[in-house]
mmCIF file of N, CA and C and ligand atoms in Angstrom:
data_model
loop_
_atom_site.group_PDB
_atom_site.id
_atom_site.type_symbol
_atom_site.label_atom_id
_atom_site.label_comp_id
_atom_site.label_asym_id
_atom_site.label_seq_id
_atom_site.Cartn_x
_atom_site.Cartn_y
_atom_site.Cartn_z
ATOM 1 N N UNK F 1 0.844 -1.189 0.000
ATOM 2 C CA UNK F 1 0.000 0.000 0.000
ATOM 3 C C UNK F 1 0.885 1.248 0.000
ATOM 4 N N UNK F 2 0.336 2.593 -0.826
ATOM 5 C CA UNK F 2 1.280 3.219 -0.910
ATOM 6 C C UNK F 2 1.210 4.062 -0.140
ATOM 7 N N UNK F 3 1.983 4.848 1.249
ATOM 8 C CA UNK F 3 1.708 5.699 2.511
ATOM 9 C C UNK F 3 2.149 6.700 1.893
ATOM 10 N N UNK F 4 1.358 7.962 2.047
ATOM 11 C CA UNK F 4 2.293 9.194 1.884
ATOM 12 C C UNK F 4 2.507 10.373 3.252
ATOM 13 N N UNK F 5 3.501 11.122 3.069
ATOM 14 C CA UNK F 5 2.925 11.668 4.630
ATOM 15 C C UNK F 5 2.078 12.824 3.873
ATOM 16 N N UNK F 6 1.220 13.521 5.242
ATOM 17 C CA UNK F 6 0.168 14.448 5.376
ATOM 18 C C UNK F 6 0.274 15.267 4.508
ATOM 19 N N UNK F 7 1.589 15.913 4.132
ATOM 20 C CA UNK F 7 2.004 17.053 3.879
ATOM 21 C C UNK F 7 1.727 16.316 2.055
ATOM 22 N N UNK F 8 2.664 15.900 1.927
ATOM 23 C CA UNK F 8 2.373 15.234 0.519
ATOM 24 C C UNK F 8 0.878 14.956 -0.320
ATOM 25 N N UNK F 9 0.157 14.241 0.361
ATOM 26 C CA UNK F 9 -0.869 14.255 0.322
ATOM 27 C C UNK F 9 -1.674 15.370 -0.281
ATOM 28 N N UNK F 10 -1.397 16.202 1.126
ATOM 29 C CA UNK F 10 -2.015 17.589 0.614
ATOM 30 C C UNK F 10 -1.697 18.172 -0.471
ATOM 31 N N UNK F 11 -0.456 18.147 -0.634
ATOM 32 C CA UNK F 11 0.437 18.569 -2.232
ATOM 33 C C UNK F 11 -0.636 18.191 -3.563
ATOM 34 N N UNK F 12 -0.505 16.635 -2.820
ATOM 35 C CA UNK F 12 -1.121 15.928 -4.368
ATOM 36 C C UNK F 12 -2.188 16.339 -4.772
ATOM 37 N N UNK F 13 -3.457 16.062 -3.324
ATOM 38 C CA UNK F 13 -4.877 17.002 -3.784
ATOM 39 C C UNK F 13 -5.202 18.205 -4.049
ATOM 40 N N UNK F 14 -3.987 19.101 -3.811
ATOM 41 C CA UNK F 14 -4.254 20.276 -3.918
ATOM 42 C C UNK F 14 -4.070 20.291 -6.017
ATOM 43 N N UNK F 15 -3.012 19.973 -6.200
ATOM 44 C CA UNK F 15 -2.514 19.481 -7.390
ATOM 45 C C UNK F 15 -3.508 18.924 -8.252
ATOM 46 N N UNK F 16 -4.554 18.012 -8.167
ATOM 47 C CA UNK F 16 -6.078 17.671 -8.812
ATOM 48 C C UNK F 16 -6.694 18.674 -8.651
ATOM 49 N N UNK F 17 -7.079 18.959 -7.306
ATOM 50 C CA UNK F 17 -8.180 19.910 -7.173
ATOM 51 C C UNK F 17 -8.217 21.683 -6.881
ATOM 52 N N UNK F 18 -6.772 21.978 -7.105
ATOM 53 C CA UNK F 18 -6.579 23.189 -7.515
ATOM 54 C C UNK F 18 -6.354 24.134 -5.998
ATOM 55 N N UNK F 19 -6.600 23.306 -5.103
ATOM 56 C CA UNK F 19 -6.445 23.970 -3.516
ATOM 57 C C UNK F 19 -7.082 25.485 -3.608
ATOM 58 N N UNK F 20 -8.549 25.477 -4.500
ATOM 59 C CA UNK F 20 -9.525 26.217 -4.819
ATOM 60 C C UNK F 20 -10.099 26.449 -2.957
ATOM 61 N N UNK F 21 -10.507 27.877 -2.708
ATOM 62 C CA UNK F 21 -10.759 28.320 -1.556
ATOM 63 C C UNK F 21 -12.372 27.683 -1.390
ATOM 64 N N UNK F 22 -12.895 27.609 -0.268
ATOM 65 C CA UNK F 22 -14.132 27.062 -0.326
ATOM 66 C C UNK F 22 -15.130 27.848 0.468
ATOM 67 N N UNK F 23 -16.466 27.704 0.548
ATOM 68 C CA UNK F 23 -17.347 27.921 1.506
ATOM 69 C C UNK F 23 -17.689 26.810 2.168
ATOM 70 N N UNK F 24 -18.282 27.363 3.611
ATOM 71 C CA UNK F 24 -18.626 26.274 4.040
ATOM 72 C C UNK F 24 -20.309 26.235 4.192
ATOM 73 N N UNK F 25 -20.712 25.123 3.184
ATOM 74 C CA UNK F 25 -22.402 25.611 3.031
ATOM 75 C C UNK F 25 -23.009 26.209 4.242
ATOM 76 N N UNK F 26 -22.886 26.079 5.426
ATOM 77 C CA UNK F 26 -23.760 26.532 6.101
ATOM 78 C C UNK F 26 -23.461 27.921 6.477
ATOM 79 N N UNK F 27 -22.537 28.227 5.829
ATOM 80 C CA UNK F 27 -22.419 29.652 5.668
ATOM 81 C C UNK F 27 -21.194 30.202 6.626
ATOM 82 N N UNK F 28 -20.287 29.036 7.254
ATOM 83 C CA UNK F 28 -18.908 29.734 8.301
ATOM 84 C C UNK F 28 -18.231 30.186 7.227
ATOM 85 N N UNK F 29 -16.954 30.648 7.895
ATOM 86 C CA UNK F 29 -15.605 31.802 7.324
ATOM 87 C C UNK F 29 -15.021 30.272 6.440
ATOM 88 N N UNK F 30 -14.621 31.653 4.986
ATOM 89 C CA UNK F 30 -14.195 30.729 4.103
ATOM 90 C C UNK F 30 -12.770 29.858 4.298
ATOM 91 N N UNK F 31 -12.496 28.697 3.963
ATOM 92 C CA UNK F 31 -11.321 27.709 4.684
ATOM 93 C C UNK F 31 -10.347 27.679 3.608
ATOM 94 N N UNK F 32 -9.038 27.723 3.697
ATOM 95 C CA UNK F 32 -8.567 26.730 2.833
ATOM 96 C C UNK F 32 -8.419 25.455 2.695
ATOM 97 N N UNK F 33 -9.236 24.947 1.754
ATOM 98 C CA UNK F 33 -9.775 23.500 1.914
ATOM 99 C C UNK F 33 -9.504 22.588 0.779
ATOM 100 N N UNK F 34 -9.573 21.237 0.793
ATOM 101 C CA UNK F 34 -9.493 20.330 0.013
ATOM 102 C C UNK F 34 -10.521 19.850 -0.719
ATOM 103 N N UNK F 35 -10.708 20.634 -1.734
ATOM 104 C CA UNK F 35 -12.172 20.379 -2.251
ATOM 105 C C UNK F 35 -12.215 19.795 -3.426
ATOM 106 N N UNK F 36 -13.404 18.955 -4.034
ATOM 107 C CA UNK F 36 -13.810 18.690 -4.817
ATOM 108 C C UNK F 36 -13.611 19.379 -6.244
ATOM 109 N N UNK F 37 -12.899 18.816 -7.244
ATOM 110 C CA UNK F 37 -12.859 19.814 -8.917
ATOM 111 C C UNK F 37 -13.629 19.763 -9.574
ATOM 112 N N UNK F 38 -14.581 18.931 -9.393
ATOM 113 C CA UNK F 38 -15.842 18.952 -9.932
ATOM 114 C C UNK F 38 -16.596 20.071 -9.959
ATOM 115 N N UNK F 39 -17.262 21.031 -10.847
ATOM 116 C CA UNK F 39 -17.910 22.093 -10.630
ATOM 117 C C UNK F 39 -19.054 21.849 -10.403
ATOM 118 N N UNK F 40 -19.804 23.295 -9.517
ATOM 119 C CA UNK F 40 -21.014 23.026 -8.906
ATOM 120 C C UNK F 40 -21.984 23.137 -9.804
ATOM 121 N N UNK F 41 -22.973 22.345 -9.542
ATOM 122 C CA UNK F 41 -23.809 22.179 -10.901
ATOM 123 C C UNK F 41 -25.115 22.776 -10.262
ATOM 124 N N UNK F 42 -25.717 23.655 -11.162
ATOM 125 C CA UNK F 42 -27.383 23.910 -10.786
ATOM 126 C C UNK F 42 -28.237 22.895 -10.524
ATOM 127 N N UNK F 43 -29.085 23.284 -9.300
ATOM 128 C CA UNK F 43 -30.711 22.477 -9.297
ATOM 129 C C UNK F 43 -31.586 23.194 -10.327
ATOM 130 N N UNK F 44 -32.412 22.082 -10.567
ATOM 131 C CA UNK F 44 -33.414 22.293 -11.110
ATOM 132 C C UNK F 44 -34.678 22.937 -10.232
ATOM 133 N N UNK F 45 -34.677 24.463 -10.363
ATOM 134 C CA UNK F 45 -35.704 25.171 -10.098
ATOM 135 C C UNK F 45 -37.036 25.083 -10.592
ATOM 136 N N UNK F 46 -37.448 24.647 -11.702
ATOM 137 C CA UNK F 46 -38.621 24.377 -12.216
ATOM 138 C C UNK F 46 -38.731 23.618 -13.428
ATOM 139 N N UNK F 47 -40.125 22.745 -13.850
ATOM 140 C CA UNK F 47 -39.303 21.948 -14.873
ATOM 141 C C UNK F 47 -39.865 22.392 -16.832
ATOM 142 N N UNK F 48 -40.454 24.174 -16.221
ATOM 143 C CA UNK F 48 -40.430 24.619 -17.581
ATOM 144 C C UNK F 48 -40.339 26.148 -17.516
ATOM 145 N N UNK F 49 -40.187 26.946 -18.048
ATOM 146 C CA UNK F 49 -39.758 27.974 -18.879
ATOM 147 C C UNK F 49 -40.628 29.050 -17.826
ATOM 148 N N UNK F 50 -40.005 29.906 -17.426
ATOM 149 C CA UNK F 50 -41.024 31.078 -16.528
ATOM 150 C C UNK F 50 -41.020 32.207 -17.716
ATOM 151 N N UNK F 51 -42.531 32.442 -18.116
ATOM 152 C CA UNK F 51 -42.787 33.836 -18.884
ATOM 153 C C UNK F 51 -42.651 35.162 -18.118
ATOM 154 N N UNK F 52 -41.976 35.896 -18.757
ATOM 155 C CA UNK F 52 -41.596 37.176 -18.027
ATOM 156 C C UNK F 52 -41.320 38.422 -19.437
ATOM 157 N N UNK F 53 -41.623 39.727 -18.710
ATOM 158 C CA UNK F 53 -41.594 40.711 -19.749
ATOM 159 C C UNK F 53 -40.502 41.795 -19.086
ATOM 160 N N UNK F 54 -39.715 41.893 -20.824
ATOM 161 C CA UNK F 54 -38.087 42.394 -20.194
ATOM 162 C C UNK F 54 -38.419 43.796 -20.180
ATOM 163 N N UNK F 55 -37.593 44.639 -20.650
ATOM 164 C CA UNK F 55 -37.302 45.840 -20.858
ATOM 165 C C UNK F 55 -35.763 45.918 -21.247
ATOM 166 N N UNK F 56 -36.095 46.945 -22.135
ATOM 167 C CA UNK F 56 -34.653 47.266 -23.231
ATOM 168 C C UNK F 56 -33.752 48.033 -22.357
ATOM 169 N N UNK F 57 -32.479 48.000 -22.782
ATOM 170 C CA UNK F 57 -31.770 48.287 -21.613
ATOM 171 C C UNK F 57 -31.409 48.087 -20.125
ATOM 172 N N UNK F 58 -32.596 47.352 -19.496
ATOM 173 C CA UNK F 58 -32.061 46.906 -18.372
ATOM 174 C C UNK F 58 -31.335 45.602 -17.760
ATOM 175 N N UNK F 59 -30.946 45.872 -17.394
ATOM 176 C CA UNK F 59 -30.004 44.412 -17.105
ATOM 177 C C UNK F 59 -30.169 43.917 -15.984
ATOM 178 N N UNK F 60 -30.510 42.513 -16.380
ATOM 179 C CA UNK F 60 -31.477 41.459 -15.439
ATOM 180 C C UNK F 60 -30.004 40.499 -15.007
ATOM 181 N N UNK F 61 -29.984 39.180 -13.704
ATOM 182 C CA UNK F 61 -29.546 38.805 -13.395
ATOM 183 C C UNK F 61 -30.388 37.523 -13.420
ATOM 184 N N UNK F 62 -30.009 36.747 -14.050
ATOM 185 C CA UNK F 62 -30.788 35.383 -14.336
ATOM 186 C C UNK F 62 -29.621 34.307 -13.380
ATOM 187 N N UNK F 63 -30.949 33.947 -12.736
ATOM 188 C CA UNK F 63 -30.285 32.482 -11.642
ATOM 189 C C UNK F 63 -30.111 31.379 -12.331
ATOM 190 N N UNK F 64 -28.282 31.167 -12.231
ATOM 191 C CA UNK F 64 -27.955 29.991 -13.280
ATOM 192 C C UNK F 64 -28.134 28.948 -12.125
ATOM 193 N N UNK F 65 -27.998 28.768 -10.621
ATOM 194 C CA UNK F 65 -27.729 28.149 -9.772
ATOM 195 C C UNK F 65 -29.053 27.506 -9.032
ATOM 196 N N UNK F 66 -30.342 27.707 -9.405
ATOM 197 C CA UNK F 66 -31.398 27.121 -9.556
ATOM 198 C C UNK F 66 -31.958 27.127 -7.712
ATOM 199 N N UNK F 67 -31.378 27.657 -6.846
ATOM 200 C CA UNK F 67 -31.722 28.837 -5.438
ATOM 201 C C UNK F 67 -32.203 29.716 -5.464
ATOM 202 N N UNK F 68 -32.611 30.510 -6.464
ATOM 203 C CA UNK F 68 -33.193 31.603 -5.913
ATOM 204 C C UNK F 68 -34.388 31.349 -5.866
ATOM 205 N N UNK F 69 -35.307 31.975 -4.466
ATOM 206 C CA UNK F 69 -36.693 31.902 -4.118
ATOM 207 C C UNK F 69 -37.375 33.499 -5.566
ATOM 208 N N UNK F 70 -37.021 34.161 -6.330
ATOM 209 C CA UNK F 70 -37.371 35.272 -6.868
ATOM 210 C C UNK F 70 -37.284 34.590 -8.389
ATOM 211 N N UNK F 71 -37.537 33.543 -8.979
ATOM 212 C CA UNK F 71 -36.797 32.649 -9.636
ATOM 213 C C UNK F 71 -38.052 33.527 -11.300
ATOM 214 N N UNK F 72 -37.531 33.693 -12.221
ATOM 215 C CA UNK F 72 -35.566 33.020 -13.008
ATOM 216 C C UNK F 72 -34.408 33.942 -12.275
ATOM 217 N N UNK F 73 -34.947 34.796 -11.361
ATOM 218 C CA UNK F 73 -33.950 35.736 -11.141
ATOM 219 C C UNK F 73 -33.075 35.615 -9.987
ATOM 220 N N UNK F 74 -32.075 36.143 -9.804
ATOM 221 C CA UNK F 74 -31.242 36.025 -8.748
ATOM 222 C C UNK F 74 -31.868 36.553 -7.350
ATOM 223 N N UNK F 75 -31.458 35.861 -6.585
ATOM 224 C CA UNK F 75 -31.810 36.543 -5.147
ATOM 225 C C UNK F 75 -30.611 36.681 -4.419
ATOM 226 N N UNK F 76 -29.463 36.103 -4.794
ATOM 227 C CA UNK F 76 -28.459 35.687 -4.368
ATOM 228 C C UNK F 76 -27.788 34.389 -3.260
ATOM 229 N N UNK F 77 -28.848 33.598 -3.526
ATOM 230 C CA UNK F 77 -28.792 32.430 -2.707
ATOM 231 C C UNK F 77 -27.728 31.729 -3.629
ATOM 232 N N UNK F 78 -26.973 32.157 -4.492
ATOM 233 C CA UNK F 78 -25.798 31.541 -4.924
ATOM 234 C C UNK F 78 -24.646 31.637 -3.597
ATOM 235 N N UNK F 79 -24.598 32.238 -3.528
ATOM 236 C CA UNK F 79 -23.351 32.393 -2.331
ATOM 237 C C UNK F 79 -23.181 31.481 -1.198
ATOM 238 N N UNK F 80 -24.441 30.945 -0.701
ATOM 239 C CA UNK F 80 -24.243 30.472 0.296
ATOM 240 C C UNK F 80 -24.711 28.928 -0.412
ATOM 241 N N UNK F 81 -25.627 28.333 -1.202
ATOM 242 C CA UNK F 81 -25.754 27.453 -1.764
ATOM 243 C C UNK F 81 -25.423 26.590 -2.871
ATOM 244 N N UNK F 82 -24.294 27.750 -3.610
ATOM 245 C CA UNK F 82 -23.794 27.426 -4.980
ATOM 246 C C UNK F 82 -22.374 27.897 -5.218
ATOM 247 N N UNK F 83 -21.583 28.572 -4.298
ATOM 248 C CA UNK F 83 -20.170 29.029 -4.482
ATOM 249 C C UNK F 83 -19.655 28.302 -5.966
ATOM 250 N N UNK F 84 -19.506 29.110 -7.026
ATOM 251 C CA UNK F 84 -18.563 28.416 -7.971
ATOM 252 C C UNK F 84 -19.751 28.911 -9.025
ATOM 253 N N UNK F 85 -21.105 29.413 -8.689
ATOM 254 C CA UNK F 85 -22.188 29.593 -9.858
ATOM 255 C C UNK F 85 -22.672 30.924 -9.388
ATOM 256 N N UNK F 86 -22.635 31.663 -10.558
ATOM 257 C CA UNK F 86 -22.914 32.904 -10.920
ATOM 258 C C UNK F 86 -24.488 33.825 -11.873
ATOM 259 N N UNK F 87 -24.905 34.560 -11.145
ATOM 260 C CA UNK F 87 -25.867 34.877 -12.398
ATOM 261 C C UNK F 87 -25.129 34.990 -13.599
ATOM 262 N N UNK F 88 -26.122 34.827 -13.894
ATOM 263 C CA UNK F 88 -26.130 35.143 -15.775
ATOM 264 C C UNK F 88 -26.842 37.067 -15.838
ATOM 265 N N UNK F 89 -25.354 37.843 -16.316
ATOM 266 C CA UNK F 89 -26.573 39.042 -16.459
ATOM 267 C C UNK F 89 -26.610 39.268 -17.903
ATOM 268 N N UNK F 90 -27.575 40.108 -18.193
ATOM 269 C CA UNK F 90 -28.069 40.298 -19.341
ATOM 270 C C UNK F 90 -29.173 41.196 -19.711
ATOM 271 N N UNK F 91 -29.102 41.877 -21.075
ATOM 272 C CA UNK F 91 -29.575 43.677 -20.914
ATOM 273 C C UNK F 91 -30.041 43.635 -22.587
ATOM 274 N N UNK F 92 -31.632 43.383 -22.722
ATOM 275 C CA UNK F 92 -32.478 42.743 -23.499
ATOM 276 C C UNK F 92 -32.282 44.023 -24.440
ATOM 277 N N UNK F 93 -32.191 43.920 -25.956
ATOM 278 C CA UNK F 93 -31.987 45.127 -26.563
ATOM 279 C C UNK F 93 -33.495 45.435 -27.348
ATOM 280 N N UNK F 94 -34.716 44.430 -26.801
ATOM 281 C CA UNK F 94 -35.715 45.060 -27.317
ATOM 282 C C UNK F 94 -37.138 44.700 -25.959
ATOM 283 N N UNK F 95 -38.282 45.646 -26.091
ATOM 284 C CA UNK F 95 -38.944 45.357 -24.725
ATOM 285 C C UNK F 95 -39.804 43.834 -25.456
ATOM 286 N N UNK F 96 -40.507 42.983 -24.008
ATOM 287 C CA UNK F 96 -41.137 42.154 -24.889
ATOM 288 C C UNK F 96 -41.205 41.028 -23.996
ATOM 289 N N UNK F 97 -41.964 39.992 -24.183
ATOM 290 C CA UNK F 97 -41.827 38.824 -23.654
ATOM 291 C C UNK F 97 -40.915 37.937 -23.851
ATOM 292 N N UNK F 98 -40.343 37.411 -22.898
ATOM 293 C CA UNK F 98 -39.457 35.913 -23.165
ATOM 294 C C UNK F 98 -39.626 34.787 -22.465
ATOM 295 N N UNK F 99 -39.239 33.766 -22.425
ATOM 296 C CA UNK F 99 -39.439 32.354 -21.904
ATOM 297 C C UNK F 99 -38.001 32.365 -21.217
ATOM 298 N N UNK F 100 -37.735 32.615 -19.612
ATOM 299 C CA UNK F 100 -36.379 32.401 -18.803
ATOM 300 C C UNK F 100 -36.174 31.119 -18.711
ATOM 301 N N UNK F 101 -35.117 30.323 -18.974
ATOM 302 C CA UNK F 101 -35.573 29.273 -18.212
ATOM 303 C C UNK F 101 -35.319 28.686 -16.765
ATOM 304 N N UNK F 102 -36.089 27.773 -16.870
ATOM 305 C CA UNK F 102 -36.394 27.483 -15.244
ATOM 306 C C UNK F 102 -35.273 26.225 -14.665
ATOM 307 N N UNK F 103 -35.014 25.446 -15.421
ATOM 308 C CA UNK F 103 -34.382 23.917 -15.500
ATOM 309 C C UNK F 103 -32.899 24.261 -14.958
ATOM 310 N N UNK F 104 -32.580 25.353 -15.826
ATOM 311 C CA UNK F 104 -30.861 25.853 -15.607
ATOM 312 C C UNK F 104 -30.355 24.397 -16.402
ATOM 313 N N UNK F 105 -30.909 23.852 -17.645
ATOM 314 C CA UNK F 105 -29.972 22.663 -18.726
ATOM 315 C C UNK F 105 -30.075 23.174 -19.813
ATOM 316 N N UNK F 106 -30.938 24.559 -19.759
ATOM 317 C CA UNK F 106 -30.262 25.284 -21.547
ATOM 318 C C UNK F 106 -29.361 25.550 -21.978
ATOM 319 N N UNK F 107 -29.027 25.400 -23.342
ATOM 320 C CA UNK F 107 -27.815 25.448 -23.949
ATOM 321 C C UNK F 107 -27.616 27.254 -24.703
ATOM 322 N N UNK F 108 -28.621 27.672 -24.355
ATOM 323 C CA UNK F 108 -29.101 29.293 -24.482
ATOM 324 C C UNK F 108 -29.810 30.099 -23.078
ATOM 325 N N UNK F 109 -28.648 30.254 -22.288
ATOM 326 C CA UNK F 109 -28.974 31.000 -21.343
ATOM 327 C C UNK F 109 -29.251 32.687 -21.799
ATOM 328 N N UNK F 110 -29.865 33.055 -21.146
ATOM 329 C CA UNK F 110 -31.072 32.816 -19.749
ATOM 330 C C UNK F 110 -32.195 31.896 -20.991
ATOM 331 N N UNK F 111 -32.262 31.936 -21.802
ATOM 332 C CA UNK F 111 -33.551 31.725 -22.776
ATOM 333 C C UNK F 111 -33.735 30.150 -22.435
ATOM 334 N N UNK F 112 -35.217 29.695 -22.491
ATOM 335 C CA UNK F 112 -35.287 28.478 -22.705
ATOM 336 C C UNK F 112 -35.043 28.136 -24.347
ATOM 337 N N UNK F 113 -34.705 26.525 -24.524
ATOM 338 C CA UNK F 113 -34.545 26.132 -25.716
ATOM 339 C C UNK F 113 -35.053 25.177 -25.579
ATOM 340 N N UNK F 114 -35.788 25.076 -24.892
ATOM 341 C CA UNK F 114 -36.774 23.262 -24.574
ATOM 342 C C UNK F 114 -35.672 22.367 -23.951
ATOM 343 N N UNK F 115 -34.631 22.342 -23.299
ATOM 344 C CA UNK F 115 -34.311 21.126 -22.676
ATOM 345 C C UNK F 115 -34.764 20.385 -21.688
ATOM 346 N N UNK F 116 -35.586 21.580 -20.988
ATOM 347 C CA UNK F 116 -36.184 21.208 -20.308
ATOM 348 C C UNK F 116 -37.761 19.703 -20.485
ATOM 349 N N UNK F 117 -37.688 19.413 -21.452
ATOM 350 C CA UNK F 117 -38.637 18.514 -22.341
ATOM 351 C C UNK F 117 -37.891 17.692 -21.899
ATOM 352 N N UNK F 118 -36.994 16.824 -21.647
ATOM 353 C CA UNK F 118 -35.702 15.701 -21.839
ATOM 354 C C UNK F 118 -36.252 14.919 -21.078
ATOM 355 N N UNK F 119 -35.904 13.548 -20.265
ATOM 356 C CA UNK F 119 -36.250 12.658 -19.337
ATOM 357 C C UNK F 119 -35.148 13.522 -18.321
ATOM 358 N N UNK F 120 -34.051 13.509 -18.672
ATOM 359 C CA UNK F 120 -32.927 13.894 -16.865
ATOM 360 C C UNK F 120 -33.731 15.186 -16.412
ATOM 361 N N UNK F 121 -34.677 15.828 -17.302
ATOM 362 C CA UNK F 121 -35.512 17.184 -16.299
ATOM 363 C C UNK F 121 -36.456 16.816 -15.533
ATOM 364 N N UNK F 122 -37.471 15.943 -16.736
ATOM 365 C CA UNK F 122 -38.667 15.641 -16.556
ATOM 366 C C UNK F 122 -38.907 14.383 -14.817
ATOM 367 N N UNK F 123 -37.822 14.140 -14.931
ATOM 368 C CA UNK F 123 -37.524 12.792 -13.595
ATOM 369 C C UNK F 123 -36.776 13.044 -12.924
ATOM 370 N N UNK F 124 -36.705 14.241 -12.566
ATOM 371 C CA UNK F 124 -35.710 14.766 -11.464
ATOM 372 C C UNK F 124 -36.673 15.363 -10.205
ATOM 373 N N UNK F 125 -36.483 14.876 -9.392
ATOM 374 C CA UNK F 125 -37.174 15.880 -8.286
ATOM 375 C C UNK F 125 -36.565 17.271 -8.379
ATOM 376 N N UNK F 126 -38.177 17.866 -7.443
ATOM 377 C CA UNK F 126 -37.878 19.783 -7.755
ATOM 378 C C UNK F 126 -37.437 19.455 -5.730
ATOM 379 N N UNK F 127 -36.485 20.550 -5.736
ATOM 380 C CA UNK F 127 -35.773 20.887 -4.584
ATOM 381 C C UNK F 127 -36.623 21.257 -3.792
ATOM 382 N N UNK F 128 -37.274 21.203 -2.654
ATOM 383 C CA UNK F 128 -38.421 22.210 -1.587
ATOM 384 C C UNK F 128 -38.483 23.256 -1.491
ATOM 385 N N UNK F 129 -39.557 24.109 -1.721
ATOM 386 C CA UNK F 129 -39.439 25.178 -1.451
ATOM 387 C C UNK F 129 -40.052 26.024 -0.328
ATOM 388 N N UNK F 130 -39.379 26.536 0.666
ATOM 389 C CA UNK F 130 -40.243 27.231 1.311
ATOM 390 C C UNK F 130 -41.600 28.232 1.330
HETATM 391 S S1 LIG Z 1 -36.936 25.623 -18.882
HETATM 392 FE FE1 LIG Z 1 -34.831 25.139 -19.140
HETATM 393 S S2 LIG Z 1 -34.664 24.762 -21.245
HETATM 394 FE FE2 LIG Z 1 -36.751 25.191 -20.970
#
């Protein structure tokens, strides 16, 4: 079996996983930690398209991280539930209706493009909401 000491170790994982700073979900002081390189992936907030009417020029913050209770929009429950996922902003150049989507598996953010149609949406549990 191969032993390494502590220190090494740490070397190595830091070395995979980038010795990337972390949160700690429940919201303590950020650590330097041994974390996972896997990126954080959105929940599925809803499993179709929220209609909403933009306005030209303003710039909206669309929840890629599938937390926000204000949903398609940010509330900022990324921070404490999604460290590593960011709104999406974006500043509509004509007024009008659009389809946000809700799923966070479009391949055209903020816009839906129907992925939300798929089986991995359609058979996924929705997260609880308060
Ligand atoms: S709601 Fe996400 S692609 Fe339609």
């Amino acid at each position: 079996m191969l032993r390494l000491k502590p220190a090494a170790l740490v070397a190595l994982m830091r070395a995979a996983g980038g010795g990337r700073r972390c949160r700690d979900p429940s919201g303590g002081a950020r650590v330097r930690s041994l974390c996972s390189a896997a990126p954080p992936q959105p929940v599925i907030a809803a499993k179709e398209p929220f209609p909403v009417e933009l306005k030209a020029g303003k710039t909206y913050g669309w929840c890629a991280c599938g937390h926000s209770k204000r949903q398609p929009f940010c509330d900022g429950a990324h921070k404490k539930e999604a460290p590593g996922l960011s709104p999406l902003r974006f500043t509509p150049t004509e007024d009008g209706p659009a389809w946000l989507c809700g799923c966070k598996q479009t391949r055209t953010p903020p816009y839906c493009d129907g992925s939300h149609k798929g089986d991995a949406v359609q058979a996924a549990p929705l997260p609880p909401r308060a």
